[in-house]
mmCIF file of C-alpha atoms in Angstrom:
data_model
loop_
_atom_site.group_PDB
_atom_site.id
_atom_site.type_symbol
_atom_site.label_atom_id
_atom_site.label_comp_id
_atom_site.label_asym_id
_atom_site.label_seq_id
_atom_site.Cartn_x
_atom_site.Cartn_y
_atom_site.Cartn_z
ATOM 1 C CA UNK H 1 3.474 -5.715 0.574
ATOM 2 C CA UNK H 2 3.280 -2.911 -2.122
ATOM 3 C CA UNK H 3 4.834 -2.840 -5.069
ATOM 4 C CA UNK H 4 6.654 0.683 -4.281
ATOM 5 C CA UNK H 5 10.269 0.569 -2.938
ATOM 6 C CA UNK H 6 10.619 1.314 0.871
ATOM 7 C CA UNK H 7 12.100 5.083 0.329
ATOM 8 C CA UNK H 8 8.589 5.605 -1.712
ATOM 9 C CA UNK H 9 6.238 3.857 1.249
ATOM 10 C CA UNK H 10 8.405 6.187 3.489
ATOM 11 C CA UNK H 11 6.646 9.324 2.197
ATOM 12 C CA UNK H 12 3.418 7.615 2.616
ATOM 13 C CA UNK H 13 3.907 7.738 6.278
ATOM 14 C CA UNK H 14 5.093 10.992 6.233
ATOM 15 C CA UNK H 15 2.979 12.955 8.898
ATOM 16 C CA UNK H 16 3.648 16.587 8.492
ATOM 17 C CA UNK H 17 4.826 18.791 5.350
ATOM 18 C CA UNK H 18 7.998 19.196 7.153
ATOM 19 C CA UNK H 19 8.503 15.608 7.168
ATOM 20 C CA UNK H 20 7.231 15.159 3.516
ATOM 21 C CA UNK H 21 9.798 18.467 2.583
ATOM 22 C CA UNK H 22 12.581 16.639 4.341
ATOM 23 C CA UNK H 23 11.528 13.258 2.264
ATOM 24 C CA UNK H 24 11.842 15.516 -0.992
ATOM 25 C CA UNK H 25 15.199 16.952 0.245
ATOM 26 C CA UNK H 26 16.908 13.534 0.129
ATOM 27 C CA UNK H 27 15.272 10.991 -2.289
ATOM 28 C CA UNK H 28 17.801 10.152 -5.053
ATOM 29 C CA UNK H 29 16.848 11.781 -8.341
ATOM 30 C CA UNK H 30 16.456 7.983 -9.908
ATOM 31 C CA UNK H 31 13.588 7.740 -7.828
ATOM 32 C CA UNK H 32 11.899 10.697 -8.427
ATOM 33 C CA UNK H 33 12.464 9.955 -12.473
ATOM 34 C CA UNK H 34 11.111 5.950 -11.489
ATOM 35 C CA UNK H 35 8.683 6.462 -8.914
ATOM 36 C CA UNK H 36 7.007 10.125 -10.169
ATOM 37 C CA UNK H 37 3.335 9.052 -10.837
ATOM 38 C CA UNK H 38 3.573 7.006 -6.804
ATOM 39 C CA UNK H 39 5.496 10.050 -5.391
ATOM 40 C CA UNK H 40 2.518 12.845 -6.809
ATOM 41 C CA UNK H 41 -0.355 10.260 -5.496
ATOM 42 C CA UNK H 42 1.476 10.666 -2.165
ATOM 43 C CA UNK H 43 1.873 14.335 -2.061
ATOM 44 C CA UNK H 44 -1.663 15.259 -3.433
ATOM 45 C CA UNK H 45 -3.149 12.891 -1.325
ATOM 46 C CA UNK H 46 -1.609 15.152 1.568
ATOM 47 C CA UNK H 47 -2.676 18.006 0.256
ATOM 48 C CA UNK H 48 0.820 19.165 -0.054
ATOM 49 C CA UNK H 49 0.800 21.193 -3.360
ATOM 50 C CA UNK H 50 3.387 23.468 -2.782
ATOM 51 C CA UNK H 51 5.538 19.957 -2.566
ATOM 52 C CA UNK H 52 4.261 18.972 -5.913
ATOM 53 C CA UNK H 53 5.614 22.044 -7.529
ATOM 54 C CA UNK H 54 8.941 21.428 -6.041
ATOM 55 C CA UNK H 55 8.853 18.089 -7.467
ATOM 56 C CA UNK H 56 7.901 19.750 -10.869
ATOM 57 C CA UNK H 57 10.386 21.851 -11.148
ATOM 58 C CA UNK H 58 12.963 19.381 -10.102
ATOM 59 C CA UNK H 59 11.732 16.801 -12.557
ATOM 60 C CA UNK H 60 11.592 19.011 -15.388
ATOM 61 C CA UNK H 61 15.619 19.837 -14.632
ATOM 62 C CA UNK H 62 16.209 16.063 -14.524
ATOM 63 C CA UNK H 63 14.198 16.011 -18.291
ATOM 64 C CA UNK H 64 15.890 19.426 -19.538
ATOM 65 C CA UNK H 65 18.178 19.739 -22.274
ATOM 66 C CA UNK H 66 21.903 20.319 -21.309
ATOM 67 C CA UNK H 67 24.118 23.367 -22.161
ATOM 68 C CA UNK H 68 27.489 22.378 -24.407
ATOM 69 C CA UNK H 69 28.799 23.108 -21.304
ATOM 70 C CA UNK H 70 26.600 20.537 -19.434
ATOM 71 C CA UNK H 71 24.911 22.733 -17.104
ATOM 72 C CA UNK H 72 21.370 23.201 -16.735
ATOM 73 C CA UNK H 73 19.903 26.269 -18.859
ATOM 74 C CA UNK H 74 19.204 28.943 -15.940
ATOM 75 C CA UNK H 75 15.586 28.501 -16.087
ATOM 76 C CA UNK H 76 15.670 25.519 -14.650
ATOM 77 C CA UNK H 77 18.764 25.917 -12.194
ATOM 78 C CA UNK H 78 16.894 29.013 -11.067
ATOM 79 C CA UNK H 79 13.555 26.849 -10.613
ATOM 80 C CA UNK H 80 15.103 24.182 -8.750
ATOM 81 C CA UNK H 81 17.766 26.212 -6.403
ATOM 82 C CA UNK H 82 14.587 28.211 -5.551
ATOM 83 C CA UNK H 83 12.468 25.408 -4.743
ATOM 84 C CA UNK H 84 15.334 23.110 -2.666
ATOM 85 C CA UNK H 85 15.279 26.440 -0.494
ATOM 86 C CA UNK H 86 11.415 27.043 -0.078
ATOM 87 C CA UNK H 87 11.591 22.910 1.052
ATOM 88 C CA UNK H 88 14.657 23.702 3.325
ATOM 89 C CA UNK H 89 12.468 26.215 5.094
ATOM 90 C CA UNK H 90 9.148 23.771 5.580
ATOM 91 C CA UNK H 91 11.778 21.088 6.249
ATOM 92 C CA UNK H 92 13.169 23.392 9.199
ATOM 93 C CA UNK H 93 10.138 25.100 10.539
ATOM 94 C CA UNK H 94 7.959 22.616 11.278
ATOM 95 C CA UNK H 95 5.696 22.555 7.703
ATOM 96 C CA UNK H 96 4.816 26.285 8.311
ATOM 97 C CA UNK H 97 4.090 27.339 5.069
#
């Protein structure tokens, strides 16, 4: 038994980027802000580096400082929107990147 919850020891066993795009696609953002350091191990252990900037750029949104309005400063919604899609499209065709 490890001491990483079972979502986390799920991307472990991911086989393919597609499957470790899909993984990134629906984690909870609480894990991604608990779990980073496990969740980077994981992805550069794959060799998955385009994954790892995805997971950048979404953990530097969940870190950013809010507009009065609450929203995200474009930067970062622009970063993240951008790479949800490029996972969408490994997610959907097979890890072809």
């Amino acid at each position: 038994m490890t001491a990483l919850l079972p979502i986390v020891e799920q991307l472990y066993d991911c086989q393919t980027d597609a499957e470790r795009a899909a993984w990134l696609l629906g984690v909870p953002q609480g894990i991604i802000l608990r779990d980073l350091s496990a969740i980077l191990i994981a992805l550069r252990r794959a060799g998955f580096l385009a994954g790892i900037a995805c997971l950048e750029a979404e953990f530097a949104a969940l870190n950013a400082t809010r507009l009065a309005d609450g929203r995200l400063p474009e930067a970062h919604e622009l970063a993240v929107n951008e790479a949800r899609r490029f996972l969408a499209d490994v997610a959907q065709n097979g890890g072809a990147v």
